[in-house]
Short mmCIF file of N, CA and C in Angstrom, two decimals:
data_model
loop_
_atom_site.label_atom_id
_atom_site.label_comp_id
_atom_site.label_asym_id
_atom_site.label_seq_id
_atom_site.Cartn_x
_atom_site.Cartn_y
_atom_site.Cartn_z
N MET A 1 -126.09 71.55 -198.19
CA MET A 1 -127.01 71.10 -199.22
C MET A 1 -126.58 69.72 -199.71
N LYS A 2 -127.49 68.80 -199.73
CA LYS A 2 -127.22 67.45 -200.18
C LYS A 2 -127.23 67.40 -201.71
N VAL A 3 -126.20 66.77 -202.27
CA VAL A 3 -126.14 66.60 -203.72
C VAL A 3 -126.82 65.29 -204.07
N GLU A 4 -127.75 65.35 -204.99
CA GLU A 4 -128.46 64.14 -205.40
C GLU A 4 -127.84 63.60 -206.69
N LEU A 5 -127.54 62.32 -206.68
CA LEU A 5 -127.02 61.68 -207.88
C LEU A 5 -128.12 61.56 -208.91
N LYS A 6 -127.72 61.64 -210.17
CA LYS A 6 -128.69 61.39 -211.23
C LYS A 6 -129.22 59.97 -211.07
N ASP A 7 -130.46 59.80 -211.39
CA ASP A 7 -131.04 58.47 -211.38
C ASP A 7 -130.21 57.60 -212.32
N ILE A 8 -129.83 56.42 -211.85
CA ILE A 8 -128.99 55.52 -212.65
C ILE A 8 -129.60 55.25 -214.02
N ASN A 9 -130.93 55.26 -214.12
CA ASN A 9 -131.58 55.01 -215.40
C ASN A 9 -131.42 56.17 -216.38
N GLU A 10 -131.01 57.34 -215.88
CA GLU A 10 -130.82 58.49 -216.75
C GLU A 10 -129.45 58.50 -217.43
N VAL A 11 -128.50 57.75 -216.88
CA VAL A 11 -127.16 57.71 -217.45
C VAL A 11 -127.14 56.61 -218.51
N LYS A 12 -127.31 57.03 -219.75
CA LYS A 12 -127.38 56.07 -220.85
C LYS A 12 -126.12 56.15 -221.70
N CYS A 13 -125.76 55.03 -222.26
CA CYS A 13 -124.63 54.98 -223.18
C CYS A 13 -125.08 55.48 -224.55
N PHE A 14 -124.14 55.93 -225.35
CA PHE A 14 -124.47 56.36 -226.72
C PHE A 14 -125.14 55.24 -227.51
N CYS A 15 -124.86 53.98 -227.15
CA CYS A 15 -125.43 52.84 -227.87
C CYS A 15 -126.86 52.55 -227.44
N GLY A 16 -127.33 53.26 -226.40
CA GLY A 16 -128.68 53.07 -225.91
C GLY A 16 -128.78 52.17 -224.69
N SER A 17 -127.70 51.51 -224.34
CA SER A 17 -127.70 50.61 -223.18
C SER A 17 -127.64 51.37 -221.87
N SER A 18 -127.98 50.69 -220.81
CA SER A 18 -127.85 51.26 -219.47
C SER A 18 -126.38 51.24 -219.07
N THR A 19 -126.08 51.94 -217.99
CA THR A 19 -124.71 52.02 -217.49
C THR A 19 -124.69 51.74 -216.00
N SER A 20 -123.50 51.48 -215.50
CA SER A 20 -123.31 51.27 -214.07
C SER A 20 -122.09 52.06 -213.62
N LEU A 21 -122.11 52.49 -212.38
CA LEU A 21 -120.97 53.17 -211.78
C LEU A 21 -119.97 52.10 -211.37
N ARG A 22 -118.78 52.15 -211.99
CA ARG A 22 -117.78 51.08 -211.81
C ARG A 22 -116.41 51.67 -211.54
N SER A 23 -115.45 50.83 -211.28
CA SER A 23 -114.07 51.25 -211.11
C SER A 23 -113.51 51.60 -212.49
N ASN A 24 -112.80 52.74 -212.59
CA ASN A 24 -112.23 53.08 -213.88
C ASN A 24 -111.00 52.25 -214.22
N SER A 25 -110.59 51.39 -213.31
CA SER A 25 -109.47 50.48 -213.62
C SER A 25 -109.84 49.53 -214.77
N LEU A 26 -111.13 49.35 -215.00
CA LEU A 26 -111.58 48.49 -216.09
C LEU A 26 -111.18 49.05 -217.45
N ILE A 27 -111.11 50.38 -217.56
CA ILE A 27 -110.75 50.97 -218.86
C ILE A 27 -109.31 51.45 -218.91
N TYR A 28 -108.61 51.42 -217.77
CA TYR A 28 -107.22 51.87 -217.71
C TYR A 28 -106.26 50.76 -217.33
N ASN A 29 -106.47 49.58 -217.91
CA ASN A 29 -105.54 48.46 -217.73
C ASN A 29 -105.23 48.14 -216.27
N GLY A 30 -106.25 48.14 -215.43
CA GLY A 30 -106.08 47.73 -214.05
C GLY A 30 -105.66 48.81 -213.07
N LYS A 31 -105.41 50.03 -213.54
CA LYS A 31 -105.00 51.11 -212.65
C LYS A 31 -106.11 52.14 -212.54
N GLU A 32 -106.41 52.57 -211.31
CA GLU A 32 -107.42 53.60 -211.11
C GLU A 32 -106.79 54.98 -211.21
N TYR A 33 -107.54 55.91 -211.78
CA TYR A 33 -107.11 57.31 -211.90
C TYR A 33 -108.16 58.21 -211.29
N GLY A 34 -107.73 59.40 -210.88
CA GLY A 34 -108.67 60.38 -210.34
C GLY A 34 -109.40 59.81 -209.14
N ASN A 35 -110.73 59.92 -209.15
CA ASN A 35 -111.51 59.40 -208.03
C ASN A 35 -111.80 57.90 -208.17
N GLY A 36 -111.31 57.30 -209.25
CA GLY A 36 -111.43 55.85 -209.43
C GLY A 36 -112.76 55.36 -209.96
N LYS A 37 -113.66 56.28 -210.32
CA LYS A 37 -115.00 55.87 -210.76
C LYS A 37 -115.28 56.28 -212.20
N VAL A 38 -116.15 55.52 -212.83
CA VAL A 38 -116.57 55.81 -214.20
C VAL A 38 -117.97 55.23 -214.41
N TRP A 39 -118.78 55.95 -215.19
CA TRP A 39 -120.04 55.37 -215.65
C TRP A 39 -119.68 54.57 -216.90
N LEU A 40 -119.95 53.27 -216.87
CA LEU A 40 -119.51 52.37 -217.92
C LEU A 40 -120.71 51.62 -218.51
N CYS A 41 -120.70 51.49 -219.82
CA CYS A 41 -121.77 50.78 -220.51
C CYS A 41 -121.90 49.36 -219.96
N ASP A 42 -123.13 48.93 -219.74
CA ASP A 42 -123.37 47.59 -219.22
C ASP A 42 -123.03 46.51 -220.25
N ARG A 43 -122.77 46.91 -221.50
CA ARG A 43 -122.36 45.95 -222.53
C ARG A 43 -120.83 45.82 -222.61
N PHE A 44 -120.11 46.53 -221.73
CA PHE A 44 -118.65 46.46 -221.72
C PHE A 44 -118.21 45.01 -221.57
N PRO A 45 -117.24 44.51 -222.31
CA PRO A 45 -116.32 45.24 -223.18
C PRO A 45 -116.75 45.33 -224.64
N ALA A 46 -117.91 44.76 -225.00
CA ALA A 46 -118.37 44.85 -226.39
C ALA A 46 -118.55 46.31 -226.79
N CYS A 47 -119.05 47.11 -225.87
CA CYS A 47 -119.16 48.56 -226.07
C CYS A 47 -118.30 49.20 -225.00
N ARG A 48 -117.45 50.14 -225.40
CA ARG A 48 -116.53 50.76 -224.45
C ARG A 48 -116.98 52.17 -224.04
N GLY A 49 -118.28 52.44 -224.16
CA GLY A 49 -118.80 53.74 -223.77
C GLY A 49 -118.59 54.00 -222.28
N SER A 50 -118.05 55.19 -221.99
CA SER A 50 -117.79 55.55 -220.60
C SER A 50 -117.70 57.06 -220.44
N VAL A 51 -117.88 57.51 -219.19
CA VAL A 51 -117.67 58.91 -218.85
C VAL A 51 -117.23 58.95 -217.40
N GLY A 52 -116.29 59.83 -217.11
CA GLY A 52 -115.80 59.99 -215.74
C GLY A 52 -116.84 60.61 -214.84
N THR A 53 -116.47 60.77 -213.57
CA THR A 53 -117.43 61.28 -212.60
C THR A 53 -116.87 62.43 -211.76
N HIS A 54 -117.78 63.21 -211.25
CA HIS A 54 -117.45 64.18 -210.21
C HIS A 54 -117.18 63.37 -208.94
N PRO A 55 -116.58 63.99 -207.92
CA PRO A 55 -116.32 63.24 -206.67
C PRO A 55 -117.56 62.60 -206.06
N ASP A 56 -118.74 63.21 -206.27
CA ASP A 56 -119.96 62.65 -205.69
C ASP A 56 -120.63 61.60 -206.58
N GLY A 57 -120.01 61.25 -207.69
CA GLY A 57 -120.54 60.21 -208.56
C GLY A 57 -121.35 60.69 -209.74
N ARG A 58 -121.68 61.99 -209.79
CA ARG A 58 -122.41 62.50 -210.95
C ARG A 58 -121.52 62.38 -212.18
N PRO A 59 -122.10 62.04 -213.34
CA PRO A 59 -121.29 61.95 -214.56
C PRO A 59 -120.76 63.32 -214.96
N LEU A 60 -119.56 63.35 -215.52
CA LEU A 60 -118.96 64.59 -216.00
C LEU A 60 -119.60 65.08 -217.29
N GLY A 61 -120.45 64.29 -217.88
CA GLY A 61 -121.13 64.67 -219.12
C GLY A 61 -121.91 63.48 -219.64
N THR A 62 -122.11 63.48 -220.92
CA THR A 62 -122.80 62.36 -221.56
C THR A 62 -121.78 61.36 -222.06
N ILE A 63 -122.21 60.15 -222.32
CA ILE A 63 -121.29 59.12 -222.81
C ILE A 63 -121.24 59.21 -224.33
N PRO A 64 -120.07 59.59 -224.87
CA PRO A 64 -119.95 59.79 -226.31
C PRO A 64 -119.52 58.53 -227.05
N ASP A 65 -119.78 58.53 -228.36
CA ASP A 65 -119.19 57.49 -229.20
C ASP A 65 -117.71 57.82 -229.36
N GLU A 66 -116.96 56.92 -229.95
CA GLU A 66 -115.50 57.08 -230.04
C GLU A 66 -115.09 58.35 -230.80
N GLU A 67 -115.77 58.65 -231.89
CA GLU A 67 -115.44 59.85 -232.68
C GLU A 67 -115.66 61.13 -231.87
N THR A 68 -116.79 61.21 -231.18
CA THR A 68 -117.09 62.38 -230.36
C THR A 68 -116.10 62.49 -229.21
N LYS A 69 -115.74 61.36 -228.61
CA LYS A 69 -114.77 61.36 -227.52
C LYS A 69 -113.44 61.96 -227.98
N LYS A 70 -112.98 61.56 -229.16
CA LYS A 70 -111.72 62.10 -229.70
C LYS A 70 -111.83 63.60 -229.97
N LEU A 71 -112.98 64.04 -230.45
CA LEU A 71 -113.17 65.47 -230.71
C LEU A 71 -113.22 66.26 -229.40
N ARG A 72 -113.85 65.71 -228.38
CA ARG A 72 -113.87 66.39 -227.07
C ARG A 72 -112.45 66.54 -226.53
N ILE A 73 -111.64 65.52 -226.71
CA ILE A 73 -110.24 65.58 -226.28
C ILE A 73 -109.51 66.69 -227.02
N LYS A 74 -109.79 66.84 -228.31
CA LYS A 74 -109.16 67.91 -229.10
C LYS A 74 -109.59 69.29 -228.62
N VAL A 75 -110.88 69.44 -228.29
CA VAL A 75 -111.37 70.73 -227.78
C VAL A 75 -110.65 71.05 -226.47
N HIS A 76 -110.57 70.07 -225.58
CA HIS A 76 -109.87 70.30 -224.32
C HIS A 76 -108.40 70.64 -224.55
N ALA A 77 -107.78 70.02 -225.54
CA ALA A 77 -106.38 70.31 -225.83
C ALA A 77 -106.20 71.76 -226.31
N MET A 78 -107.25 72.32 -226.88
CA MET A 78 -107.19 73.71 -227.35
C MET A 78 -107.43 74.71 -226.22
N ILE A 79 -108.29 74.36 -225.27
CA ILE A 79 -108.67 75.35 -224.24
C ILE A 79 -107.99 75.16 -222.89
N ASP A 80 -107.70 73.93 -222.52
CA ASP A 80 -107.15 73.70 -221.18
C ASP A 80 -105.81 74.40 -220.93
N PRO A 81 -104.91 74.44 -221.91
CA PRO A 81 -103.64 75.13 -221.64
C PRO A 81 -103.81 76.60 -221.28
N ILE A 82 -104.87 77.23 -221.75
CA ILE A 82 -105.10 78.65 -221.46
C ILE A 82 -105.23 78.86 -219.96
N TRP A 83 -106.06 78.06 -219.31
CA TRP A 83 -106.24 78.26 -217.87
C TRP A 83 -105.24 77.47 -217.03
N LYS A 84 -104.76 76.35 -217.54
CA LYS A 84 -103.80 75.57 -216.76
C LYS A 84 -102.44 76.25 -216.66
N GLU A 85 -102.10 77.03 -217.67
CA GLU A 85 -100.82 77.75 -217.67
C GLU A 85 -100.98 79.16 -217.10
N LYS A 86 -102.11 79.37 -216.42
CA LYS A 86 -102.37 80.64 -215.73
C LYS A 86 -102.45 81.85 -216.67
N ARG A 87 -102.79 81.60 -217.90
CA ARG A 87 -102.94 82.71 -218.83
C ARG A 87 -104.37 83.24 -218.82
N GLY A 88 -105.24 82.54 -218.17
CA GLY A 88 -106.63 82.95 -218.03
C GLY A 88 -107.26 82.11 -216.95
N HIS A 89 -108.28 82.64 -216.32
CA HIS A 89 -109.00 81.85 -215.32
C HIS A 89 -109.94 80.89 -216.03
N ARG A 90 -110.14 79.74 -215.42
CA ARG A 90 -110.99 78.72 -216.03
C ARG A 90 -112.37 79.29 -216.36
N GLY A 91 -112.96 80.01 -215.41
CA GLY A 91 -114.29 80.59 -215.63
C GLY A 91 -114.31 81.56 -216.79
N SER A 92 -113.24 82.37 -216.94
CA SER A 92 -113.21 83.33 -218.04
C SER A 92 -113.04 82.62 -219.38
N VAL A 93 -112.33 81.50 -219.38
CA VAL A 93 -112.16 80.73 -220.62
C VAL A 93 -113.51 80.15 -221.06
N TYR A 94 -114.27 79.63 -220.12
CA TYR A 94 -115.58 79.08 -220.47
C TYR A 94 -116.58 80.19 -220.82
N GLY A 95 -116.42 81.36 -220.20
CA GLY A 95 -117.24 82.51 -220.60
C GLY A 95 -116.93 82.94 -222.02
N TRP A 96 -115.64 82.91 -222.38
CA TRP A 96 -115.20 83.22 -223.75
C TRP A 96 -115.82 82.23 -224.74
N LEU A 97 -115.83 80.94 -224.39
CA LEU A 97 -116.45 79.95 -225.28
C LEU A 97 -117.93 80.26 -225.49
N LYS A 98 -118.59 80.62 -224.42
CA LYS A 98 -120.02 80.96 -224.51
C LYS A 98 -120.22 82.15 -225.45
N ARG A 99 -119.36 83.17 -225.33
CA ARG A 99 -119.47 84.36 -226.19
C ARG A 99 -119.19 84.03 -227.66
N ILE A 100 -118.09 83.31 -227.92
CA ILE A 100 -117.75 83.05 -229.33
C ILE A 100 -118.73 82.09 -230.00
N MET A 101 -119.43 81.30 -229.18
CA MET A 101 -120.45 80.40 -229.73
C MET A 101 -121.82 81.08 -229.78
N LYS A 102 -121.88 82.33 -229.27
CA LYS A 102 -123.14 83.08 -229.24
C LYS A 102 -124.24 82.24 -228.57
N SER A 103 -123.87 81.65 -227.44
CA SER A 103 -124.78 80.76 -226.71
C SER A 103 -125.33 81.47 -225.48
N ASP A 104 -126.57 81.16 -225.16
CA ASP A 104 -127.14 81.69 -223.92
C ASP A 104 -126.97 80.68 -222.79
N LYS A 105 -126.42 79.50 -223.11
CA LYS A 105 -126.18 78.46 -222.13
C LYS A 105 -124.68 78.31 -221.89
N GLU A 106 -124.34 77.81 -220.71
CA GLU A 106 -122.94 77.50 -220.41
C GLU A 106 -122.47 76.39 -221.36
N ILE A 107 -121.19 76.42 -221.69
CA ILE A 107 -120.60 75.39 -222.54
C ILE A 107 -119.95 74.35 -221.64
N HIS A 108 -120.33 73.10 -221.79
CA HIS A 108 -119.71 71.99 -221.07
C HIS A 108 -119.22 71.00 -222.12
N VAL A 109 -117.92 70.90 -222.28
CA VAL A 109 -117.36 70.04 -223.32
C VAL A 109 -117.86 68.61 -223.16
N GLY A 110 -118.04 68.16 -221.93
CA GLY A 110 -118.52 66.80 -221.68
C GLY A 110 -119.94 66.54 -222.13
N GLU A 111 -120.64 67.58 -222.55
CA GLU A 111 -122.02 67.41 -223.03
C GLU A 111 -122.15 67.72 -224.52
N THR A 112 -121.03 67.96 -225.19
CA THR A 112 -121.09 68.34 -226.59
C THR A 112 -121.25 67.13 -227.52
N THR A 113 -121.87 67.39 -228.64
CA THR A 113 -122.00 66.39 -229.71
C THR A 113 -120.81 66.54 -230.66
N LYS A 114 -120.72 65.65 -231.60
CA LYS A 114 -119.68 65.74 -232.64
C LYS A 114 -119.78 67.09 -233.35
N GLU A 115 -121.00 67.45 -233.73
CA GLU A 115 -121.21 68.71 -234.45
C GLU A 115 -120.84 69.91 -233.59
N ASP A 116 -121.19 69.86 -232.30
CA ASP A 116 -120.82 70.94 -231.38
C ASP A 116 -119.30 71.09 -231.32
N CYS A 117 -118.60 69.97 -231.22
CA CYS A 117 -117.14 70.00 -231.13
C CYS A 117 -116.52 70.64 -232.38
N LEU A 118 -117.03 70.25 -233.53
CA LEU A 118 -116.50 70.82 -234.78
C LEU A 118 -116.72 72.33 -234.83
N LYS A 119 -117.91 72.78 -234.40
CA LYS A 119 -118.20 74.21 -234.36
C LYS A 119 -117.32 74.92 -233.34
N LEU A 120 -117.13 74.31 -232.19
CA LEU A 120 -116.27 74.90 -231.16
C LEU A 120 -114.83 75.06 -231.67
N MET A 121 -114.30 74.02 -232.29
CA MET A 121 -112.92 74.08 -232.79
C MET A 121 -112.76 75.18 -233.83
N GLU A 122 -113.73 75.33 -234.68
CA GLU A 122 -113.68 76.38 -235.70
C GLU A 122 -113.77 77.76 -235.04
N ALA A 123 -114.67 77.91 -234.09
CA ALA A 123 -114.82 79.20 -233.40
C ALA A 123 -113.56 79.56 -232.62
N ILE A 124 -112.94 78.58 -231.99
CA ILE A 124 -111.70 78.82 -231.23
C ILE A 124 -110.59 79.29 -232.17
N LYS A 125 -110.48 78.65 -233.33
CA LYS A 125 -109.45 79.05 -234.31
C LYS A 125 -109.68 80.47 -234.81
N ASN A 126 -110.94 80.83 -235.01
CA ASN A 126 -111.28 82.14 -235.57
C ASN A 126 -111.38 83.26 -234.54
N ASN A 127 -111.38 82.93 -233.26
CA ASN A 127 -111.56 83.91 -232.19
C ASN A 127 -110.58 83.64 -231.05
N PRO A 128 -109.31 83.92 -231.25
CA PRO A 128 -108.33 83.60 -230.21
C PRO A 128 -108.68 84.24 -228.87
N TYR A 129 -108.35 83.53 -227.81
CA TYR A 129 -108.60 84.03 -226.47
C TYR A 129 -107.76 85.28 -226.25
N GLN A 130 -108.40 86.33 -225.73
CA GLN A 130 -107.72 87.60 -225.46
C GLN A 130 -107.30 87.62 -224.00
N PHE A 131 -106.01 87.63 -223.79
CA PHE A 131 -105.48 87.64 -222.42
C PHE A 131 -105.59 89.05 -221.86
N LYS A 132 -106.05 89.13 -220.65
CA LYS A 132 -106.17 90.43 -219.97
C LYS A 132 -105.16 90.44 -218.84
N PHE A 133 -104.18 91.29 -218.97
CA PHE A 133 -103.15 91.38 -217.92
C PHE A 133 -103.51 92.52 -216.99
N GLN A 134 -103.41 92.21 -215.71
CA GLN A 134 -103.68 93.23 -214.71
C GLN A 134 -102.36 93.77 -214.18
N GLU A 135 -102.28 95.08 -214.09
CA GLU A 135 -101.08 95.68 -213.53
C GLU A 135 -101.17 95.59 -212.02
N GLU A 136 -100.03 95.32 -211.39
CA GLU A 136 -100.01 95.21 -209.93
C GLU A 136 -99.57 96.51 -209.31
#
């Protein structure tokens, strides 16, 4: 199955400007990380709006303002250790987020708003992840 990239005109910066698929070395002091690509605001460096990409170039989410970006990082700091330290599977962690948020849609941190992030952080604090240990 061929993966189709989002139309370049659909990837908009939070400031309303268009974006281009560029080298992420522009935002990381000359060094590329990951797959080396980023959707970057066409007003860069006046606007530093950016979002990373999947290997095929699709954006990992929406381009947030600086405050939302910091909140998304905080949400990831709360949930990523659960699955990265093998205390839960990534899919089960995201299923847990969906349940505690009482959402009928999948939760994608890269698509959350500032308000979504604040609600997620509160829900995570009030509903700790329940580890399920399987006996061998």
